[in-house]
Each structure stands twice: as structure tokens, then as C-alpha cells.
mmCIF file of N, CA and C in Angstrom:
data_model
loop_
_atom_site.group_PDB
_atom_site.id
_atom_site.type_symbol
_atom_site.label_atom_id
_atom_site.label_comp_id
_atom_site.label_asym_id
_atom_site.label_seq_id
_atom_site.Cartn_x
_atom_site.Cartn_y
_atom_site.Cartn_z
ATOM 1 N N MET A 1 12.568 5.940 -9.366
ATOM 2 C CA MET A 1 11.452 5.502 -8.562
ATOM 3 C C MET A 1 10.685 4.388 -9.272
ATOM 4 N N LYS A 2 10.398 4.604 -10.555
ATOM 5 C CA LYS A 2 9.650 3.598 -11.296
ATOM 6 C C LYS A 2 10.474 2.326 -11.482
ATOM 7 N N LYS A 3 11.792 2.487 -11.621
ATOM 8 C CA LYS A 3 12.641 1.315 -11.788
ATOM 9 C C LYS A 3 12.670 0.475 -10.525
ATOM 10 N N SER A 4 12.663 1.120 -9.356
ATOM 11 C CA SER A 4 12.697 0.353 -8.110
ATOM 12 C C SER A 4 11.377 -0.389 -7.895
ATOM 13 N N ILE A 5 10.254 0.234 -8.242
ATOM 14 C CA ILE A 5 8.964 -0.443 -8.112
ATOM 15 C C ILE A 5 8.905 -1.620 -9.074
ATOM 16 N N LEU A 6 9.393 -1.433 -10.273
ATOM 17 C CA LEU A 6 9.420 -2.517 -11.247
ATOM 18 C C LEU A 6 10.327 -3.648 -10.771
ATOM 19 N N LEU A 7 11.452 -3.307 -10.183
ATOM 20 C CA LEU A 7 12.378 -4.313 -9.678
ATOM 21 C C LEU A 7 11.746 -5.122 -8.545
ATOM 22 N N VAL A 8 11.052 -4.453 -7.632
ATOM 23 C CA VAL A 8 10.389 -5.158 -6.531
ATOM 24 C C VAL A 8 9.301 -6.083 -7.072
ATOM 25 N N ALA A 9 8.526 -5.620 -8.039
ATOM 26 C CA ALA A 9 7.481 -6.451 -8.624
ATOM 27 C C ALA A 9 8.074 -7.668 -9.327
ATOM 28 N N MET A 10 9.165 -7.469 -10.038
ATOM 29 C CA MET A 10 9.798 -8.596 -10.725
ATOM 30 C C MET A 10 10.341 -9.605 -9.721
ATOM 31 N N LEU A 11 10.935 -9.131 -8.637
ATOM 32 C CA LEU A 11 11.449 -10.047 -7.615
ATOM 33 C C LEU A 11 10.323 -10.842 -6.965
ATOM 34 N N LEU A 12 9.191 -10.185 -6.713
ATOM 35 C CA LEU A 12 8.054 -10.900 -6.138
ATOM 36 C C LEU A 12 7.571 -12.002 -7.070
ATOM 37 N N PHE A 13 7.492 -11.707 -8.362
ATOM 38 C CA PHE A 13 7.057 -12.724 -9.314
ATOM 39 C C PHE A 13 8.065 -13.854 -9.426
ATOM 40 N N ILE A 14 9.356 -13.520 -9.384
ATOM 41 C CA ILE A 14 10.380 -14.560 -9.490
ATOM 42 C C ILE A 14 10.323 -15.493 -8.297
ATOM 43 N N PHE A 15 10.152 -14.944 -7.100
ATOM 44 C CA PHE A 15 10.099 -15.789 -5.916
ATOM 45 C C PHE A 15 8.784 -16.554 -5.827
ATOM 46 N N ALA A 16 7.741 -16.089 -6.475
ATOM 47 C CA ALA A 16 6.450 -16.765 -6.420
ATOM 48 C C ALA A 16 6.345 -17.901 -7.433
ATOM 49 N N LEU A 17 7.173 -17.905 -8.464
ATOM 50 C CA LEU A 17 7.057 -18.926 -9.501
ATOM 51 C C LEU A 17 7.217 -20.351 -8.972
ATOM 52 N N PRO A 18 8.202 -20.669 -8.136
ATOM 53 C CA PRO A 18 8.281 -22.039 -7.626
ATOM 54 C C PRO A 18 7.068 -22.439 -6.800
ATOM 55 N N LEU A 19 6.464 -21.503 -6.104
ATOM 56 C CA LEU A 19 5.279 -21.818 -5.319
ATOM 57 C C LEU A 19 4.089 -22.130 -6.214
ATOM 58 N N LEU A 20 4.015 -21.441 -7.340
ATOM 59 C CA LEU A 20 2.925 -21.699 -8.271
ATOM 60 C C LEU A 20 3.103 -23.033 -8.990
ATOM 61 N N ALA A 21 4.337 -23.492 -9.113
ATOM 62 C CA ALA A 21 4.606 -24.751 -9.795
ATOM 63 C C ALA A 21 4.374 -25.955 -8.893
ATOM 64 N N ALA A 22 4.295 -25.769 -7.591
ATOM 65 C CA ALA A 22 4.098 -26.879 -6.659
ATOM 66 C C ALA A 22 2.703 -27.461 -6.833
ATOM 67 N N GLU A 23 2.576 -28.727 -6.473
ATOM 68 C CA GLU A 23 1.275 -29.366 -6.544
ATOM 69 C C GLU A 23 0.360 -28.778 -5.487
ATOM 70 N N GLU A 24 -0.934 -28.947 -5.713
ATOM 71 C CA GLU A 24 -1.897 -28.336 -4.802
ATOM 72 C C GLU A 24 -1.814 -28.944 -3.403
ATOM 73 N N GLY A 25 -1.682 -30.220 -3.312
ATOM 74 C CA GLY A 25 -1.607 -30.875 -2.007
ATOM 75 C C GLY A 25 -0.274 -30.654 -1.326
ATOM 76 N N ALA A 26 0.784 -30.402 -2.099
ATOM 77 C CA ALA A 26 2.107 -30.227 -1.512
ATOM 78 C C ALA A 26 2.162 -28.957 -0.682
ATOM 79 N N ALA A 27 1.518 -27.918 -1.128
ATOM 80 C CA ALA A 27 1.535 -26.652 -0.388
ATOM 81 C C ALA A 27 0.770 -26.789 0.921
ATOM 82 N N ALA A 28 -0.315 -27.569 0.899
ATOM 83 C CA ALA A 28 -1.093 -27.763 2.121
ATOM 84 C C ALA A 28 -0.317 -28.601 3.136
ATOM 85 N N ASN A 29 0.471 -29.559 2.661
ATOM 86 C CA ASN A 29 1.247 -30.395 3.565
ATOM 87 C C ASN A 29 2.419 -29.651 4.180
ATOM 88 N N GLN A 30 2.915 -28.628 3.521
ATOM 89 C CA GLN A 30 4.047 -27.875 4.047
ATOM 90 C C GLN A 30 3.616 -26.874 5.108
ATOM 91 N N GLY A 31 2.352 -26.676 5.286
ATOM 92 C CA GLY A 31 1.876 -25.765 6.308
ATOM 93 C C GLY A 31 1.919 -24.304 5.905
ATOM 94 N N VAL A 32 1.905 -24.020 4.616
ATOM 95 C CA VAL A 32 1.923 -22.634 4.170
ATOM 96 C C VAL A 32 0.536 -22.044 4.388
ATOM 97 N N LYS A 33 0.487 -20.952 5.088
ATOM 98 C CA LYS A 33 -0.782 -20.290 5.350
ATOM 99 C C LYS A 33 -0.924 -19.135 4.360
ATOM 100 N N TRP A 34 -1.565 -19.433 3.237
ATOM 101 C CA TRP A 34 -1.664 -18.451 2.162
ATOM 102 C C TRP A 34 -2.507 -17.258 2.571
ATOM 103 N N GLY A 35 -3.516 -17.490 3.413
ATOM 104 C CA GLY A 35 -4.349 -16.379 3.852
ATOM 105 C C GLY A 35 -3.552 -15.367 4.660
ATOM 106 N N ALA A 36 -2.706 -15.865 5.550
ATOM 107 C CA ALA A 36 -1.886 -14.966 6.361
ATOM 108 C C ALA A 36 -0.872 -14.225 5.491
ATOM 109 N N LEU A 37 -0.295 -14.936 4.536
ATOM 110 C CA LEU A 37 0.675 -14.305 3.636
ATOM 111 C C LEU A 37 0.007 -13.241 2.769
ATOM 112 N N ALA A 38 -1.173 -13.541 2.253
ATOM 113 C CA ALA A 38 -1.894 -12.565 1.432
ATOM 114 C C ALA A 38 -2.329 -11.360 2.260
ATOM 115 N N ALA A 39 -2.755 -11.603 3.498
ATOM 116 C CA ALA A 39 -3.164 -10.495 4.360
ATOM 117 C C ALA A 39 -1.974 -9.589 4.687
ATOM 118 N N ALA A 40 -0.832 -10.197 4.976
ATOM 119 C CA ALA A 40 0.364 -9.400 5.280
ATOM 120 C C ALA A 40 0.803 -8.594 4.064
ATOM 121 N N PHE A 41 0.758 -9.202 2.896
ATOM 122 C CA PHE A 41 1.134 -8.492 1.671
ATOM 123 C C PHE A 41 0.166 -7.347 1.384
ATOM 124 N N ALA A 42 -1.127 -7.589 1.566
ATOM 125 C CA ALA A 42 -2.130 -6.561 1.289
ATOM 126 C C ALA A 42 -1.975 -5.362 2.222
ATOM 127 N N ILE A 43 -1.779 -5.615 3.510
ATOM 128 C CA ILE A 43 -1.658 -4.496 4.434
ATOM 129 C C ILE A 43 -0.327 -3.784 4.246
ATOM 130 N N GLY A 44 0.705 -4.504 3.846
ATOM 131 C CA GLY A 44 1.991 -3.868 3.569
ATOM 132 C C GLY A 44 1.923 -2.928 2.382
ATOM 133 N N VAL A 45 1.300 -3.382 1.317
ATOM 134 C CA VAL A 45 1.147 -2.535 0.128
ATOM 135 C C VAL A 45 0.256 -1.338 0.428
ATOM 136 N N ALA A 46 -0.820 -1.568 1.183
ATOM 137 C CA ALA A 46 -1.721 -0.467 1.517
ATOM 138 C C ALA A 46 -1.033 0.565 2.403
ATOM 139 N N ALA A 47 -0.258 0.101 3.367
ATOM 140 C CA ALA A 47 0.444 1.041 4.246
ATOM 141 C C ALA A 47 1.492 1.833 3.465
ATOM 142 N N PHE A 48 2.199 1.160 2.560
ATOM 143 C CA PHE A 48 3.193 1.855 1.746
ATOM 144 C C PHE A 48 2.528 2.904 0.862
ATOM 145 N N GLY A 49 1.454 2.519 0.193
ATOM 146 C CA GLY A 49 0.748 3.457 -0.684
ATOM 147 C C GLY A 49 0.131 4.611 0.091
ATOM 148 N N GLY A 50 -0.447 4.313 1.247
ATOM 149 C CA GLY A 50 -1.035 5.367 2.068
ATOM 150 C C GLY A 50 0.013 6.351 2.573
ATOM 151 N N ALA A 51 1.153 5.830 3.020
ATOM 152 C CA ALA A 51 2.220 6.707 3.505
ATOM 153 C C ALA A 51 2.777 7.573 2.377
ATOM 154 N N LEU A 52 2.939 6.985 1.213
ATOM 155 C CA LEU A 52 3.427 7.749 0.067
ATOM 156 C C LEU A 52 2.429 8.833 -0.331
ATOM 157 N N GLY A 53 1.154 8.492 -0.356
ATOM 158 C CA GLY A 53 0.121 9.471 -0.695
ATOM 159 C C GLY A 53 0.027 10.589 0.324
ATOM 160 N N GLN A 54 0.127 10.250 1.596
ATOM 161 C CA GLN A 54 0.072 11.274 2.627
ATOM 162 C C GLN A 54 1.284 12.195 2.553
ATOM 163 N N ALA A 55 2.447 11.626 2.294
ATOM 164 C CA ALA A 55 3.658 12.451 2.190
ATOM 165 C C ALA A 55 3.549 13.439 1.034
ATOM 166 N N ARG A 56 3.047 12.973 -0.089
ATOM 167 C CA ARG A 56 2.896 13.876 -1.239
ATOM 168 C C ARG A 56 1.832 14.945 -0.983
ATOM 169 N N ALA A 57 0.755 14.564 -0.313
ATOM 170 C CA ALA A 57 -0.300 15.537 -0.012
ATOM 171 C C ALA A 57 0.200 16.613 0.937
ATOM 172 N N ILE A 58 0.916 16.205 1.971
ATOM 173 C CA ILE A 58 1.440 17.180 2.930
ATOM 174 C C ILE A 58 2.472 18.085 2.267
ATOM 175 N N SER A 59 3.313 17.507 1.432
ATOM 176 C CA SER A 59 4.320 18.301 0.736
ATOM 177 C C SER A 59 3.667 19.346 -0.168
ATOM 178 N N SER A 60 2.665 18.937 -0.908
ATOM 179 C CA SER A 60 1.986 19.871 -1.804
ATOM 180 C C SER A 60 1.234 20.952 -1.023
ATOM 181 N N ALA A 61 0.630 20.571 0.100
ATOM 182 C CA ALA A 61 -0.086 21.562 0.902
ATOM 183 C C ALA A 61 0.874 22.578 1.499
ATOM 184 N N CYS A 62 2.013 22.115 1.990
ATOM 185 C CA CYS A 62 3.006 23.059 2.542
ATOM 186 C C CYS A 62 3.522 23.997 1.462
ATOM 187 N N GLU A 63 3.747 23.464 0.282
ATOM 188 C CA GLU A 63 4.210 24.306 -0.824
ATOM 189 C C GLU A 63 3.142 25.324 -1.210
ATOM 190 N N GLY A 64 1.880 24.888 -1.246
ATOM 191 C CA GLY A 64 0.799 25.807 -1.583
ATOM 192 C C GLY A 64 0.617 26.905 -0.547
ATOM 193 N N MET A 65 0.747 26.552 0.729
ATOM 194 C CA MET A 65 0.627 27.567 1.783
ATOM 195 C C MET A 65 1.818 28.530 1.781
ATOM 196 N N ALA A 66 2.992 28.021 1.412
ATOM 197 C CA ALA A 66 4.161 28.897 1.353
ATOM 198 C C ALA A 66 4.055 29.878 0.191
ATOM 199 N N ARG A 67 3.471 29.435 -0.919
ATOM 200 C CA ARG A 67 3.331 30.320 -2.079
ATOM 201 C C ARG A 67 2.233 31.353 -1.889
ATOM 202 N N ASN A 68 1.160 30.944 -1.204
ATOM 203 C CA ASN A 68 0.026 31.854 -1.015
ATOM 204 C C ASN A 68 -0.471 31.724 0.428
ATOM 205 N N PRO A 69 0.102 32.477 1.346
ATOM 206 C CA PRO A 69 -0.307 32.357 2.754
ATOM 207 C C PRO A 69 -1.773 32.725 3.002
ATOM 208 N N GLY A 70 -2.356 33.505 2.143
ATOM 209 C CA GLY A 70 -3.761 33.876 2.305
ATOM 210 C C GLY A 70 -4.701 32.706 2.099
ATOM 211 N N ALA A 71 -4.269 31.705 1.373
ATOM 212 C CA ALA A 71 -5.112 30.542 1.099
ATOM 213 C C ALA A 71 -4.805 29.378 2.034
ATOM 214 N N ALA A 72 -4.136 29.662 3.151
ATOM 215 C CA ALA A 72 -3.739 28.582 4.061
ATOM 216 C C ALA A 72 -4.949 27.874 4.667
ATOM 217 N N GLY A 73 -6.001 28.600 4.975
ATOM 218 C CA GLY A 73 -7.195 27.991 5.578
ATOM 219 C C GLY A 73 -7.863 26.958 4.675
ATOM 220 N N PRO A 74 -8.233 27.355 3.454
ATOM 221 C CA PRO A 74 -8.858 26.375 2.558
ATOM 222 C C PRO A 74 -7.924 25.212 2.194
ATOM 223 N N ILE A 75 -6.639 25.505 2.067
ATOM 224 C CA ILE A 75 -5.694 24.422 1.753
ATOM 225 C C ILE A 75 -5.630 23.441 2.916
ATOM 226 N N ARG A 76 -5.627 23.959 4.140
ATOM 227 C CA ARG A 76 -5.558 23.098 5.317
ATOM 228 C C ARG A 76 -6.793 22.202 5.406
ATOM 229 N N ILE A 77 -7.963 22.764 5.120
ATOM 230 C CA ILE A 77 -9.204 21.975 5.165
ATOM 231 C C ILE A 77 -9.166 20.872 4.106
ATOM 232 N N ALA A 78 -8.744 21.225 2.893
ATOM 233 C CA ALA A 78 -8.650 20.220 1.823
ATOM 234 C C ALA A 78 -7.611 19.157 2.174
ATOM 235 N N LEU A 79 -6.523 19.580 2.813
ATOM 236 C CA LEU A 79 -5.486 18.624 3.210
ATOM 237 C C LEU A 79 -6.026 17.637 4.230
ATOM 238 N N LEU A 80 -6.691 18.120 5.246
ATOM 239 C CA LEU A 80 -7.220 17.224 6.275
ATOM 240 C C LEU A 80 -8.259 16.263 5.711
ATOM 241 N N LEU A 81 -9.101 16.749 4.816
ATOM 242 C CA LEU A 81 -10.092 15.887 4.179
ATOM 243 C C LEU A 81 -9.410 14.814 3.331
ATOM 244 N N GLY A 82 -8.390 15.213 2.569
ATOM 245 C CA GLY A 82 -7.656 14.247 1.752
ATOM 246 C C GLY A 82 -6.920 13.221 2.588
ATOM 247 N N LEU A 83 -6.312 13.660 3.698
ATOM 248 C CA LEU A 83 -5.622 12.722 4.573
ATOM 249 C C LEU A 83 -6.598 11.721 5.192
ATOM 250 N N ALA A 84 -7.791 12.181 5.533
ATOM 251 C CA ALA A 84 -8.802 11.271 6.084
ATOM 252 C C ALA A 84 -9.205 10.224 5.047
ATOM 253 N N PHE A 85 -9.365 10.634 3.789
ATOM 254 C CA PHE A 85 -9.714 9.669 2.742
ATOM 255 C C PHE A 85 -8.593 8.660 2.515
ATOM 256 N N ILE A 86 -7.353 9.125 2.512
ATOM 257 C CA ILE A 86 -6.220 8.229 2.314
ATOM 258 C C ILE A 86 -6.148 7.221 3.457
ATOM 259 N N GLU A 87 -6.313 7.715 4.683
ATOM 260 C CA GLU A 87 -6.241 6.821 5.844
ATOM 261 C C GLU A 87 -7.390 5.819 5.841
ATOM 262 N N SER A 88 -8.564 6.242 5.358
ATOM 263 C CA SER A 88 -9.691 5.303 5.305
ATOM 264 C C SER A 88 -9.416 4.164 4.325
ATOM 265 N N LEU A 89 -8.700 4.439 3.250
ATOM 266 C CA LEU A 89 -8.359 3.366 2.323
ATOM 267 C C LEU A 89 -7.434 2.345 2.974
ATOM 268 N N VAL A 90 -6.502 2.803 3.796
ATOM 269 C CA VAL A 90 -5.610 1.881 4.503
ATOM 270 C C VAL A 90 -6.404 1.064 5.515
ATOM 271 N N ILE A 91 -7.361 1.686 6.184
ATOM 272 C CA ILE A 91 -8.193 0.944 7.139
ATOM 273 C C ILE A 91 -9.049 -0.083 6.415
ATOM 274 N N TYR A 92 -9.561 0.247 5.227
ATOM 275 C CA TYR A 92 -10.304 -0.739 4.438
ATOM 276 C C TYR A 92 -9.414 -1.919 4.070
ATOM 277 N N ALA A 93 -8.161 -1.661 3.726
ATOM 278 C CA ALA A 93 -7.234 -2.743 3.421
ATOM 279 C C ALA A 93 -7.004 -3.614 4.656
ATOM 280 N N LEU A 94 -6.947 -3.002 5.840
ATOM 281 C CA LEU A 94 -6.797 -3.775 7.066
ATOM 282 C C LEU A 94 -8.011 -4.667 7.295
ATOM 283 N N LEU A 95 -9.205 -4.140 7.043
ATOM 284 C CA LEU A 95 -10.412 -4.952 7.177
ATOM 285 C C LEU A 95 -10.409 -6.116 6.189
ATOM 286 N N ILE A 96 -9.991 -5.854 4.961
ATOM 287 C CA ILE A 96 -9.919 -6.922 3.961
ATOM 288 C C ILE A 96 -8.886 -7.967 4.373
ATOM 289 N N ALA A 97 -7.779 -7.519 4.969
ATOM 290 C CA ALA A 97 -6.761 -8.462 5.451
ATOM 291 C C ALA A 97 -7.333 -9.351 6.545
ATOM 292 N N PHE A 98 -8.149 -8.782 7.429
ATOM 293 C CA PHE A 98 -8.787 -9.600 8.462
ATOM 294 C C PHE A 98 -9.755 -10.611 7.849
ATOM 295 N N VAL A 99 -10.474 -10.211 6.816
ATOM 296 C CA VAL A 99 -11.413 -11.127 6.153
ATOM 297 C C VAL A 99 -10.642 -12.260 5.457
ATOM 298 N N ILE A 100 -9.518 -11.927 4.826
ATOM 299 C CA ILE A 100 -8.709 -12.951 4.154
ATOM 300 C C ILE A 100 -8.177 -13.954 5.160
ATOM 301 N N LYS A 101 -7.715 -13.461 6.282
ATOM 302 C CA LYS A 101 -7.126 -14.342 7.295
ATOM 303 C C LYS A 101 -8.202 -15.141 7.974
#
């Protein structure tokens, strides 16, 4: 898992290097919309992180309820609260993406 994340990060940096080497006016003449690209990248990373966090939270809650069925109520409440916080972070990233664009 860590190797794949590292590989994706390295590929992003490798593909970004030629863009960073271009002159400032050259990028503007090519019509590259950096705000749109940054917004898409930000919401993509936020959605990926939010989905991963929600999957782990649900998995842990199901495991906890299976081990101790008597504690299903409090676990469910904590799960719903945690899912709401995770989803709010993704919505904040969407708002930031709109501001960037």
C-alpha cells in the first residue's frame, strides 16, 4: 500500500517537472488552466482520502459490533459521528476547489 502511494507521488512529480521548467509566459500562452487542474487534483485527493477513511471506519465498527454485540448502540453512534466528520472534510475540500477555480 505504501509503495503504491509512493509510486503515484513520484509519477506526479516526474510529470510535473517539465511544467515547472517552462517559462512563466509560455504556460499562459498554452492555455493551461492551473486553477482548474489544482481544483481537480484537490477534490480527487480529498475524495480518495475520505473514501479510504470511511471504509476503514465502517470496517472497524462492524468488527467491534461483531465482537461485542452489546456495545452495538454506542459503536453505531460513534461511527455515524465519525462518518459525518470525514464527509465534512471532503465537502470543505470541494469548497476550496471552488475558491481555487
